[in-house]
Backbone as a ProteinNet text record, in pm:
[ID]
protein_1_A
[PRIMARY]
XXXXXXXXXXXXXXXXXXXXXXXXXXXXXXXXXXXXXXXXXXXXXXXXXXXXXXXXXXXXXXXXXXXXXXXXXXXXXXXXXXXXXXXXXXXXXXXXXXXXXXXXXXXXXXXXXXXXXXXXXXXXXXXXXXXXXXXXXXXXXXXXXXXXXXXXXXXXXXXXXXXXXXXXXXXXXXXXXXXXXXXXXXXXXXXXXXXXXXXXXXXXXXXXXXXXXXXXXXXXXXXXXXXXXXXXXXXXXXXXXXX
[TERTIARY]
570.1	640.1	759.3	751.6	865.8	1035.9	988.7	1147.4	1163.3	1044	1040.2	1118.5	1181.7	1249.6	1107.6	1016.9	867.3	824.7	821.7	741.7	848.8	965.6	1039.1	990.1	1007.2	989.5	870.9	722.3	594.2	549.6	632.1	640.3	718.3	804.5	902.7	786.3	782.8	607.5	534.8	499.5	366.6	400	525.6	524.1	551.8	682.2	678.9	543.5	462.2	340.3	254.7	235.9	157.2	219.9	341.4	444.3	377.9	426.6	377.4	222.9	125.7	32.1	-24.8	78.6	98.2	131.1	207.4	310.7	245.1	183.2	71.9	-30.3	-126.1	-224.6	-235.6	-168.7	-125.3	-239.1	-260.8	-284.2	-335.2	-385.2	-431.8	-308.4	-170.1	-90.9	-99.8	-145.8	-214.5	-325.4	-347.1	-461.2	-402.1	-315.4	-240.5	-163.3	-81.9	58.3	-80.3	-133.7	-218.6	-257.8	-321.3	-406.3	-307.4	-243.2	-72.5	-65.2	-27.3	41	-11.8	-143.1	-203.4	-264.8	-165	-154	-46.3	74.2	222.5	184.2	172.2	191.2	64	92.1	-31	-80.3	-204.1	-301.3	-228.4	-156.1	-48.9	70.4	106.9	245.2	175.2	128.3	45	13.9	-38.2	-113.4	4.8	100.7	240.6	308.4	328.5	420.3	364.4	213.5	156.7	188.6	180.6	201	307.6	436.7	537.5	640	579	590.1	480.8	404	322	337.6	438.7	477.7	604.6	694.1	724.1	722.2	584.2	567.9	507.5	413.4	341.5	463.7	509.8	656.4	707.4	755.5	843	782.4	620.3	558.7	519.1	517.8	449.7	600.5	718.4	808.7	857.5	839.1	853.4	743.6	644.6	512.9	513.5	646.2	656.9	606.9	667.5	654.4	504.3	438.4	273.2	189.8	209.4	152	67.3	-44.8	-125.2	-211.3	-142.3	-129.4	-274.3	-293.4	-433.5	-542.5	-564.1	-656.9	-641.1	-555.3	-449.6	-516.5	-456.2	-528	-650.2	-732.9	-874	-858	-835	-803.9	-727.2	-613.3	-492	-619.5	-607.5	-692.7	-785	-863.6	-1014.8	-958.1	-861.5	-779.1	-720.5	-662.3	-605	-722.7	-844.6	-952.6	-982.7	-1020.4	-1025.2	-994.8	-846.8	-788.2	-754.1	-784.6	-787.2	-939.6	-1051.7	-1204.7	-1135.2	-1121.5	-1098.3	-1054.6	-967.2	-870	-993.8	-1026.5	-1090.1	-1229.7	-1286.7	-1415.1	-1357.8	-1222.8	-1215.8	-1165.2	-1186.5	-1191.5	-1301	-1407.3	-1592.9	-1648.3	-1631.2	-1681.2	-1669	-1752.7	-1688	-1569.9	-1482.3	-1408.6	-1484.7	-1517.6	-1590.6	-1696.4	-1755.7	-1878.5	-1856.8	-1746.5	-1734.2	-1654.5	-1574.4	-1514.5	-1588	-1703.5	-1834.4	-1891.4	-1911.3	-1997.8	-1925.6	-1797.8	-1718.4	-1678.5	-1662.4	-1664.7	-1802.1	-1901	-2035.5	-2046.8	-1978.7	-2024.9	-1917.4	-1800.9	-1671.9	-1701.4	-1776.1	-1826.1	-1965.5	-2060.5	-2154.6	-2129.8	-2039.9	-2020.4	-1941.2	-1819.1	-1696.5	-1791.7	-1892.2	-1971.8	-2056.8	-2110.9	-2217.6	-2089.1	-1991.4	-1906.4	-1850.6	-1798.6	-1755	-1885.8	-2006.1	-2090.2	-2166	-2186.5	-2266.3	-2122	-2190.7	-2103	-2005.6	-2103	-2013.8	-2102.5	-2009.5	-2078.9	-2024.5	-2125.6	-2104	-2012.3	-1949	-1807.2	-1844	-1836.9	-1867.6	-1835.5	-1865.5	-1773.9	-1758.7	-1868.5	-1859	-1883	-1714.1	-1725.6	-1644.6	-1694.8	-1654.8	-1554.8	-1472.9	-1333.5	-1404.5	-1471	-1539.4	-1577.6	-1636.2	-1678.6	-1528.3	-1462.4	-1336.1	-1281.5	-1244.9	-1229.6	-1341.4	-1453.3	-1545.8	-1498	-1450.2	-1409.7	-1306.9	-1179.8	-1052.5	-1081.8	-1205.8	-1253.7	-1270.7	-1362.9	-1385.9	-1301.5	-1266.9	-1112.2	-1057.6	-948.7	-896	-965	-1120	-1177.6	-1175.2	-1192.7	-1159.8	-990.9	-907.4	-803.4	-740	-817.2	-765.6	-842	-966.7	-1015.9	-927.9	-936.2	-877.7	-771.8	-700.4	-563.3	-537.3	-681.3	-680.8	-690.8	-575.5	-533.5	-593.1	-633.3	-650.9	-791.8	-847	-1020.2	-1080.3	-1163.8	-1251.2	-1179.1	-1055.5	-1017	-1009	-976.1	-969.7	-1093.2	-1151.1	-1308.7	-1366.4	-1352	-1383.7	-1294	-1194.3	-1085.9	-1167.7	-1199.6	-1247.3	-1389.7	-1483.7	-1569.4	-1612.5	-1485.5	-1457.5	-1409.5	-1361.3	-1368.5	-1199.3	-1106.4	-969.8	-938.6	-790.5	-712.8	-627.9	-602	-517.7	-401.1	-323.8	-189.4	-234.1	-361.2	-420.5	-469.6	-557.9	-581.4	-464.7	-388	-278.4	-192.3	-209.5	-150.1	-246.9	-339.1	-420.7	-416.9	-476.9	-491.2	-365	-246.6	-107.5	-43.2	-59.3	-28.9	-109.2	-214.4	-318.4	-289.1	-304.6	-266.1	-167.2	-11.5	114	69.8	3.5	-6.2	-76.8	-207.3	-279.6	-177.6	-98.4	-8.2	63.2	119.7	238.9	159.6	-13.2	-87.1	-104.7	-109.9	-146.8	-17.9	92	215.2	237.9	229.7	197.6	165.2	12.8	-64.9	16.8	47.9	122.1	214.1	328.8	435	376.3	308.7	274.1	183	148.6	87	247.1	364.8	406.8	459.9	373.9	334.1	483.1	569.9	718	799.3	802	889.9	1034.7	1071.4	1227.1	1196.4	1086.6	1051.4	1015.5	941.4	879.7	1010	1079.8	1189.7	1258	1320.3	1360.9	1265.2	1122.1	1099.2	1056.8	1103.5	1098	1227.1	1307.2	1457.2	1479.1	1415.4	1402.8	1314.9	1221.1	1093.7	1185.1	1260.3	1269.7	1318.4	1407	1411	1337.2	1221.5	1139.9	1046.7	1004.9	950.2	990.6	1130.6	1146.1	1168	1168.7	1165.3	1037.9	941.2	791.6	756.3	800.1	765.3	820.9	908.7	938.1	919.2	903.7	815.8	720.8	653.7	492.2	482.4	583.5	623.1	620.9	680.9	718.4	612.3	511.7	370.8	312.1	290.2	188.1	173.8	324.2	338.7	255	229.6	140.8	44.5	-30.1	-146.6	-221.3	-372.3	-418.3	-554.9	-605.2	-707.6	-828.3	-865.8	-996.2	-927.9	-792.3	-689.5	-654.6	-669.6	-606.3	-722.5	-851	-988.6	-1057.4	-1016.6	-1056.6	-995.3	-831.8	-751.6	-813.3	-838	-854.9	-981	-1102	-1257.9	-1182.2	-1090.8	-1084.6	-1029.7	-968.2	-889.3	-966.9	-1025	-1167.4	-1265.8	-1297.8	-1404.3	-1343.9	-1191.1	-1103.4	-1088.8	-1067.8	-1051.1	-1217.1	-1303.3	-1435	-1447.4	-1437.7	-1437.9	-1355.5	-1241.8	-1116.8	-1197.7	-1237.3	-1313.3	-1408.2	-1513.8	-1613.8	-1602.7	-1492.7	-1472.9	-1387.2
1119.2	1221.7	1270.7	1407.6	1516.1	1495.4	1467.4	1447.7	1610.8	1646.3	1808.7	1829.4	1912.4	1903.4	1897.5	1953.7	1913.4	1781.6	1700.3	1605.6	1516.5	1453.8	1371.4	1347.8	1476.1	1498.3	1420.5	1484.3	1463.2	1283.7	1210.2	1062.1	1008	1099.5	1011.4	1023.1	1125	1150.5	1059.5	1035.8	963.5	784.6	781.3	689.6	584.1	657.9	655.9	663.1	709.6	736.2	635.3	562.4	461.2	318.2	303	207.6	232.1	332	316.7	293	374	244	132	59.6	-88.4	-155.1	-65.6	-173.1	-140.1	-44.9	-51	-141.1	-119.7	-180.8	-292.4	-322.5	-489.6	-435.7	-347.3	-302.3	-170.8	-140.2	14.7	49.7	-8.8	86.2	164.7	68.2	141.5	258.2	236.6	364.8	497.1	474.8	596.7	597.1	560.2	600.1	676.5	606.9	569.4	717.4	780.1	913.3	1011.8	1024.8	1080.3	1139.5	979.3	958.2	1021.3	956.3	1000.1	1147.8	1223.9	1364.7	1367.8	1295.2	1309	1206.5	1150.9	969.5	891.9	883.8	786.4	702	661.6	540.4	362.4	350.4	258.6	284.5	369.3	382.2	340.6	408.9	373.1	266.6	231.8	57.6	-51.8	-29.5	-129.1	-49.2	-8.6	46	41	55.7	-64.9	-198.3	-262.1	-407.1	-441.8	-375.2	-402.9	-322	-236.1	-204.3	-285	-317.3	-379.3	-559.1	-532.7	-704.2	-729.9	-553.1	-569.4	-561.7	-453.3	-460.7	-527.2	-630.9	-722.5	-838.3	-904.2	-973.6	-947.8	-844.7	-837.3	-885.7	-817.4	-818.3	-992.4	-1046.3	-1186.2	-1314	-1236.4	-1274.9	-1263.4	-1176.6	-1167.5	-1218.5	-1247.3	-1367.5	-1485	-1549.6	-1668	-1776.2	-1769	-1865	-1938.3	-1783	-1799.4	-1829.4	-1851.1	-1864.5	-2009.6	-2024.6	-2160.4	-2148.4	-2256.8	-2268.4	-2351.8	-2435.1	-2508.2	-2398.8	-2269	-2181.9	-2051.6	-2116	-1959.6	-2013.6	-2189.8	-2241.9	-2176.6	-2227.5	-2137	-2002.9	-1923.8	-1796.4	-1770.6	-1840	-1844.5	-1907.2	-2053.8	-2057.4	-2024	-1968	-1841.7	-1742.6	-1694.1	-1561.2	-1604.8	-1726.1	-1780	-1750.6	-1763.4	-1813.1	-1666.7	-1577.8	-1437.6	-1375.7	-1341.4	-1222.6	-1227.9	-1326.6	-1327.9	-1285.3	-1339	-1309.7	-1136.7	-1089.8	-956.7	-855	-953.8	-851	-885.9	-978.1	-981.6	-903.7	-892.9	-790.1	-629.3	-636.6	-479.1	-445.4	-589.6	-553.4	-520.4	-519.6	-545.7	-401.7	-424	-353.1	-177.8	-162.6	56.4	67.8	53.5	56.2	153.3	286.8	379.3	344.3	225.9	190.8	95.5	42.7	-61.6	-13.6	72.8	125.8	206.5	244.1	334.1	200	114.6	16	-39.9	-87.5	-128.9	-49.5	113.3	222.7	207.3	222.3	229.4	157	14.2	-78.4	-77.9	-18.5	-30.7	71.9	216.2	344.9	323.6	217.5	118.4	55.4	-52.3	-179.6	-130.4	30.2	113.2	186.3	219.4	321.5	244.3	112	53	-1.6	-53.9	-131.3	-40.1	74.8	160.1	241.1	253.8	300.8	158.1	106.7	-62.7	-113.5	-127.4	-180.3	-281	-375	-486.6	-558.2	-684.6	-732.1	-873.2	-996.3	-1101.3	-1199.5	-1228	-1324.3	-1406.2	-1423.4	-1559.2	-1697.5	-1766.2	-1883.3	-2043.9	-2034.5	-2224.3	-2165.7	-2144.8	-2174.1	-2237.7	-2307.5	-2381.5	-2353	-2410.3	-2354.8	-2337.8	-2406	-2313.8	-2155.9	-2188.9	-2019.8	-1908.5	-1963.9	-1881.8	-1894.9	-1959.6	-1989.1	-1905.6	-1843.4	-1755	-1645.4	-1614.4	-1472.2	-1449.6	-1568.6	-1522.6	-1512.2	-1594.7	-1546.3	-1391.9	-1392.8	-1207.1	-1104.8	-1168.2	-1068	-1044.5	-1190.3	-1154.6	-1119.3	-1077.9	-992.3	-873.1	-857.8	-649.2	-682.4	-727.2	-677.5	-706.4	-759.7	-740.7	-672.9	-629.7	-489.2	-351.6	-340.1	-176.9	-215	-332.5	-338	-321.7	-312.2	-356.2	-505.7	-535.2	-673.2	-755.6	-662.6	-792.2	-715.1	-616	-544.4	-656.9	-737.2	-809.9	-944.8	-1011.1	-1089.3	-1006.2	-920.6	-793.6	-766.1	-734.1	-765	-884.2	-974.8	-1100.5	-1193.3	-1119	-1157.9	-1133.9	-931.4	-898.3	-948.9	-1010.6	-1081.3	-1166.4	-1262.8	-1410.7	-1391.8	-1258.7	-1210.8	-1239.4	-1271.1	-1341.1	-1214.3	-1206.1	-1126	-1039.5	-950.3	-837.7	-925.4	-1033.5	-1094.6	-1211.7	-1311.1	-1377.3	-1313.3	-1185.2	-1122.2	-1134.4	-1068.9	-1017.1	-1148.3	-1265.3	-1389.1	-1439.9	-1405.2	-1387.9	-1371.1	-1199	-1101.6	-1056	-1057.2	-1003.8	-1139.2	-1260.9	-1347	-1378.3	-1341.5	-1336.4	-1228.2	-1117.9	-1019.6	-1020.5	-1079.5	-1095.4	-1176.5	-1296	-1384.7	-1364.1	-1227.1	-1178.3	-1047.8	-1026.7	-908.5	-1005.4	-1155.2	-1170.8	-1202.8	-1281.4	-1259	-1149.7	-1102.9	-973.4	-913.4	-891.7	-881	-1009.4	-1080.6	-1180.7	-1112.9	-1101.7	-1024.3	-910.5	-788.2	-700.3	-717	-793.3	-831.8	-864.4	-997.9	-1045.4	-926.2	-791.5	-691.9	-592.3	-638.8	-567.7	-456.9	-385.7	-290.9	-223.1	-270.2	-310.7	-215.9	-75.8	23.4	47.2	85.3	168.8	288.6	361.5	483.9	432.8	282.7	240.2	183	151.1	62.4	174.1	291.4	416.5	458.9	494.7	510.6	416.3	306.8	202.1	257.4	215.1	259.9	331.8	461.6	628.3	563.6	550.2	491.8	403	269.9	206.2	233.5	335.7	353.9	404.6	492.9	576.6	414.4	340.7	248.4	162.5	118.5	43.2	70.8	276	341.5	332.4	329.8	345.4	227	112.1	-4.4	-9.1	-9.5	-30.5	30	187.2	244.1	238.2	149.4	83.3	14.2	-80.1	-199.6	-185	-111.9	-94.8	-0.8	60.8	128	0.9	-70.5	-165.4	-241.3	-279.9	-370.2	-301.3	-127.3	-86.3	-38.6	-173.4	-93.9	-214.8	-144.7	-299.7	-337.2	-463.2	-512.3	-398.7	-316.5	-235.9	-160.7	-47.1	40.3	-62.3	-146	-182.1	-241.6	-268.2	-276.5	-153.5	42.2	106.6	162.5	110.5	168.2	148.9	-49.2	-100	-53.5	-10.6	14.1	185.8	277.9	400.1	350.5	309.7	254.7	217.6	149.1	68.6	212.7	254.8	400.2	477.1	508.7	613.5	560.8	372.1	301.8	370.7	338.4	361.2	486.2	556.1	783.1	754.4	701	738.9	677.5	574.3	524.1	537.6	603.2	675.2	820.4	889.4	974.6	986.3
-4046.2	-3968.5	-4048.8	-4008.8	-4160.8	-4107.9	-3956.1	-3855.9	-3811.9	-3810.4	-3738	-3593.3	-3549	-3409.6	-3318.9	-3324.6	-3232.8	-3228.2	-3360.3	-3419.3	-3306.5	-3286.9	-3240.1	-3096	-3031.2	-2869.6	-2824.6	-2946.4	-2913.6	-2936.6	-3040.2	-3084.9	-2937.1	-2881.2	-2788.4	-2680.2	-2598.6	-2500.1	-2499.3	-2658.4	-2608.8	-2659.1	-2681.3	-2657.6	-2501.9	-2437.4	-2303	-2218.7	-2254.4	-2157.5	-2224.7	-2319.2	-2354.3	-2298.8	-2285.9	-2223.5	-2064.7	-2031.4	-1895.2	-1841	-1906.5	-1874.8	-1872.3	-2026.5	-2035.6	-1891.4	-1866.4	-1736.7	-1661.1	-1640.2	-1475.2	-1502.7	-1623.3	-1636.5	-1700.4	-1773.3	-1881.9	-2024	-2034.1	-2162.5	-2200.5	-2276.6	-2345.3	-2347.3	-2427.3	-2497.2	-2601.4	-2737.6	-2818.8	-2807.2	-2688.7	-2698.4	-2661.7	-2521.3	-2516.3	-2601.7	-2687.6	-2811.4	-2920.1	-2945	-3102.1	-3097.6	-2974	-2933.5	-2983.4	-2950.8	-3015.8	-3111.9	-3164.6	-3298.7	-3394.1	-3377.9	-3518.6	-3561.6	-3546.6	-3524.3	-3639.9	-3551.9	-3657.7	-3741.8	-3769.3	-3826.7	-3889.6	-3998.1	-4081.8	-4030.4	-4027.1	-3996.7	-4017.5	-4096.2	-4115.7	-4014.4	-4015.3	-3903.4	-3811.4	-3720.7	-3585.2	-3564.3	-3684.7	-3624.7	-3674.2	-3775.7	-3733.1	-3629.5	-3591.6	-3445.9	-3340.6	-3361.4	-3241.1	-3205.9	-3307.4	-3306.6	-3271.7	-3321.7	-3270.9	-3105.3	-3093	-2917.4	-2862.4	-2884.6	-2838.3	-2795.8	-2918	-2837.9	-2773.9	-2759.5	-2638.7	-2545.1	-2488.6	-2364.6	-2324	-2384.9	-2312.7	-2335.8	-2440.1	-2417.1	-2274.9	-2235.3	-2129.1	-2036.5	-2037.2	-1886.9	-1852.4	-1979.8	-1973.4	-1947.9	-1963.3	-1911.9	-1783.5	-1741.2	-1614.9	-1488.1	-1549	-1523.2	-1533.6	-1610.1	-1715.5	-1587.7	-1462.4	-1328.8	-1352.8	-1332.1	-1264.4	-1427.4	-1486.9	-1657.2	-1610.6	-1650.1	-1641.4	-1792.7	-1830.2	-2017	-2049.2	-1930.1	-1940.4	-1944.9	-1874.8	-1871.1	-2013.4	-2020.9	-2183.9	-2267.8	-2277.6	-2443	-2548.3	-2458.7	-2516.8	-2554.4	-2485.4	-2522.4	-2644.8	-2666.7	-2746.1	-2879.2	-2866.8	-2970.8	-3033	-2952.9	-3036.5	-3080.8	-3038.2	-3112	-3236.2	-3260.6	-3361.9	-3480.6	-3441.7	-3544.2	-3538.6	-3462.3	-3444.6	-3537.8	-3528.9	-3596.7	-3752.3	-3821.6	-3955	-4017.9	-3954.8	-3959.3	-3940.3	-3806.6	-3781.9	-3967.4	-3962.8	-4094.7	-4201.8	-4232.6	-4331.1	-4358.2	-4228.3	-4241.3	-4260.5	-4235.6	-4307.3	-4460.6	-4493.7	-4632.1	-4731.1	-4623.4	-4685.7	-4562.3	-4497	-4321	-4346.1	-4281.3	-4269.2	-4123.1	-4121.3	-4001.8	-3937.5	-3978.3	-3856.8	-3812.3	-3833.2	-3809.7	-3711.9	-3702	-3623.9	-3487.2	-3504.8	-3421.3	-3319	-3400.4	-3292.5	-3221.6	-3269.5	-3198.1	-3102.6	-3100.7	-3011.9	-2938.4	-2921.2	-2858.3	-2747.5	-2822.4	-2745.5	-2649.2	-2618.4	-2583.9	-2438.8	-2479.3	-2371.8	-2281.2	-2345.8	-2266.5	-2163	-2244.1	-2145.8	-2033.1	-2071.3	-1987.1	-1877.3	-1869.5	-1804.8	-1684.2	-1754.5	-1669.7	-1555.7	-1636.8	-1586.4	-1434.2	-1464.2	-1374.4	-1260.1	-1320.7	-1201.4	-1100.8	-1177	-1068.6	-962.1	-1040.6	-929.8	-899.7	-728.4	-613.3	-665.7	-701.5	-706.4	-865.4	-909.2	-1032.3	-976.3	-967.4	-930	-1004.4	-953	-1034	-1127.9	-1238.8	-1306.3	-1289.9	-1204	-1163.7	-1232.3	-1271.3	-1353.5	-1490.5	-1559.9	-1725.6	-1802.7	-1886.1	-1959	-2086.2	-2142.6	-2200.8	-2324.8	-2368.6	-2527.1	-2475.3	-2379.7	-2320.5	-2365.5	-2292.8	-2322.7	-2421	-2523.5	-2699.6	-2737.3	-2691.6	-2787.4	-2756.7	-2599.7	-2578.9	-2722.8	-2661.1	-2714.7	-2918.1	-2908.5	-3075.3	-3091	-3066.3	-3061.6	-2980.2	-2888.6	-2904.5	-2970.5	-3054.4	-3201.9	-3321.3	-3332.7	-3414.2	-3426.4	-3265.3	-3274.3	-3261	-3219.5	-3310.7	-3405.2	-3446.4	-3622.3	-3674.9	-3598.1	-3708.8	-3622.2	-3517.3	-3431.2	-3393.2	-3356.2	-3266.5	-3179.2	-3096	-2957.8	-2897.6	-2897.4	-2905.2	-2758.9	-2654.9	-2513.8	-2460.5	-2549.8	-2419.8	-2406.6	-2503.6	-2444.1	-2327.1	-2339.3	-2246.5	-2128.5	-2089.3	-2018.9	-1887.9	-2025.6	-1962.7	-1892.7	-1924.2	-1928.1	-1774.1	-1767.5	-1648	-1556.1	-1563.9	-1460.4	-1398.1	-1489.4	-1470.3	-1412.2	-1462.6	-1341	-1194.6	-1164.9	-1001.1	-951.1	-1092.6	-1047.8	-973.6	-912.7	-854.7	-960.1	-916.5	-1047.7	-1099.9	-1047.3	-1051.6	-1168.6	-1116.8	-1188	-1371.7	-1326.6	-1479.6	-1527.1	-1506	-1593.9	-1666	-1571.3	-1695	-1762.3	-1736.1	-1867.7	-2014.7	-1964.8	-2081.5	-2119.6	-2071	-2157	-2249.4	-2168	-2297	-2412.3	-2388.9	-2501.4	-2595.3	-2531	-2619.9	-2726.6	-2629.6	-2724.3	-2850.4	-2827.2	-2924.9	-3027.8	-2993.6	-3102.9	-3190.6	-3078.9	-3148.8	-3269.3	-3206.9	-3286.7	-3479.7	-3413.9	-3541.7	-3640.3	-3560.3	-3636.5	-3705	-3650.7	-3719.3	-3816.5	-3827.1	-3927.8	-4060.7	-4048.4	-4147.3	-4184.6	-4093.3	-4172.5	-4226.4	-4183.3	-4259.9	-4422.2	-4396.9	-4574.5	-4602.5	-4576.2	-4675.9	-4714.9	-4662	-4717.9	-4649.7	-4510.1	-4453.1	-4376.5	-4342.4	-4288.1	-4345.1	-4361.5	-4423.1	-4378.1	-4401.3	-4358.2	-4274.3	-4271	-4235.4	-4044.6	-4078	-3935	-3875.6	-3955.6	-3914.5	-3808.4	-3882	-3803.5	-3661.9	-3685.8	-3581	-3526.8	-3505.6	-3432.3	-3317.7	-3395.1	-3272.3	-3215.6	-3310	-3213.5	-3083.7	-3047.7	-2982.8	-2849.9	-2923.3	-2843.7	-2683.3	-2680.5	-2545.7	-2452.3	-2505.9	-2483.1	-2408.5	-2495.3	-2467.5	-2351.1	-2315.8	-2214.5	-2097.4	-2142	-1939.6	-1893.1	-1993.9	-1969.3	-1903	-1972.2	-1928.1	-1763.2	-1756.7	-1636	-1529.3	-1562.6	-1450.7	-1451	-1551.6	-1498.8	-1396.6	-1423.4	-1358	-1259.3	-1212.2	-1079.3	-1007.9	-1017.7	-1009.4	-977.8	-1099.9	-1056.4	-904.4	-868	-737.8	-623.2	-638.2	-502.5	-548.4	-671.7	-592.5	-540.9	-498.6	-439.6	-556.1	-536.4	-582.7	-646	-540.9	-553	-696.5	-629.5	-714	-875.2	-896.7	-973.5	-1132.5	-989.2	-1093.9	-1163.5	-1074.7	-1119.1	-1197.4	-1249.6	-1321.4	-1441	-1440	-1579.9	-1629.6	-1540	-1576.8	-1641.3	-1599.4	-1641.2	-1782.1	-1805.1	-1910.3	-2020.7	-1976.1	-2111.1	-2125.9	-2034.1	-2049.7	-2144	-2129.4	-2216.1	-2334.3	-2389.8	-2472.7	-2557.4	-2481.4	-2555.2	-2615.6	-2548.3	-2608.2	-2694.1	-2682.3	-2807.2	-2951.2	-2894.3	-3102.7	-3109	-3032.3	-3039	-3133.2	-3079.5	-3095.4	-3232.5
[MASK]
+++++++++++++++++++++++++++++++++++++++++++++++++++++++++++++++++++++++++++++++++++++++++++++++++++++++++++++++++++++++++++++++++++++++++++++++++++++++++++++++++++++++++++++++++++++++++++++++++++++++++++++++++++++++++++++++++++++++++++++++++++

């Protein structure tokens, strides 16, 4: 970004509006900012300035959750992501990212469509914690290849039939922890400019009104409202890397 008087307004927009559906929904920030961005802003900016708003709005939100957190049901998750997101980075050093990004597109525009038209999808109820260490594996695969740090736990919440209060200590502490991986990795590439550093701070406030008038959205809605947010969310997640 040139620091155009347009270019600022349109980075501040969409960043606020990617914050705020963090905080309603406990994720697809990156998808709303990223849709944006990458208009003004290099393929590198975007995806470190993901990572790092990204681990504060799920940071905040998973703080303000800290009470209801059940670390016995996280583990797994936490640890398959651990093993995840380095596999993730490393297949894009061999991988066609557009190739992968269509397939994981295809599959979110499937599974979005298939869920919001059938009534109902029967809860998953007896699984076992490797079960969930494979999710939280391939979770931290796609994000360390796209940086969508929590769809498949996401998915996977909504599956088991929990309550919107339940998902969300879920998939946002998962997420953070694949974010904080993944910022890991960028740091040791180096990736950490002066340029991101700046619009980091420009951003930041933009970022924490968003958040919080998520926040505060989220408390009304109910169960049904809150499953068709996240199924619109993954459908829009899918078109965007499809597309």
């Amino acid at each position: 970004m040139d620091g155009l008087p347009l270019e600022i307004p349109i980075f501040l927009v969409a960043t606020f509006a990617g914050a705020l559906v963090a905080g309603l929904s406990g994720f697809a920030f990156g998808l709303v900012a990223a849709s944006i961005w990458l208009y003004i802003l290099t393929p590198l900016q975007t995806a470190t300035l993901i990572i790092a708003f990204g681990l504060i709005v799920q940071g905040y939100a998973v703080w303000k959750l800290r009470r209801a957190l059940d670390w016995t049901r996280l583990r797994p998750f936490v640890l398959g992501a651990a093993l995840g997101v380095p596999v993730g980075v490393f297949i894009l050093t061999w991988a066609n990212p557009a190739h992968m990004r269509m397939g994981v597109g295809l599959f979110l525009v499937l599974y979005s469509l298939y869920a919001l038209f059938r009534p109902a999808i029967p809860p998953v109820k007896t699984v076992s914690p490797v079960v969930d260490a494979g999710v939280g594996f391939l979770n931290g695969v796609l994000g360390g290849i796209t940086g969508l740090a929590g769809i498949l736990v996401t998915i996977w919440c909504g599956l088991r039939g929990w309550p919107k209060d339940a998902q969300r200590t879920v998939f946002q502490p998962v997420a953070v922890a694949t974010f904080l991986m993944s910022a890991v990795w960028i740091g040791a590439r180096g990736a950490i400019t002066p340029d991101i550093i700046q619009l980091f701070l420009v951003g930041l406030p933009a970022l924490l009104a968003g958040t919080w008038l998520g926040l505060k959205l989220f408390g009304r809605l109910d169960e049904a409202g809150f499953r068709k947010v996240v199924l619109v969310l993954l459908l829009a997640s899918g078109v965007v890397l499809v597309v």
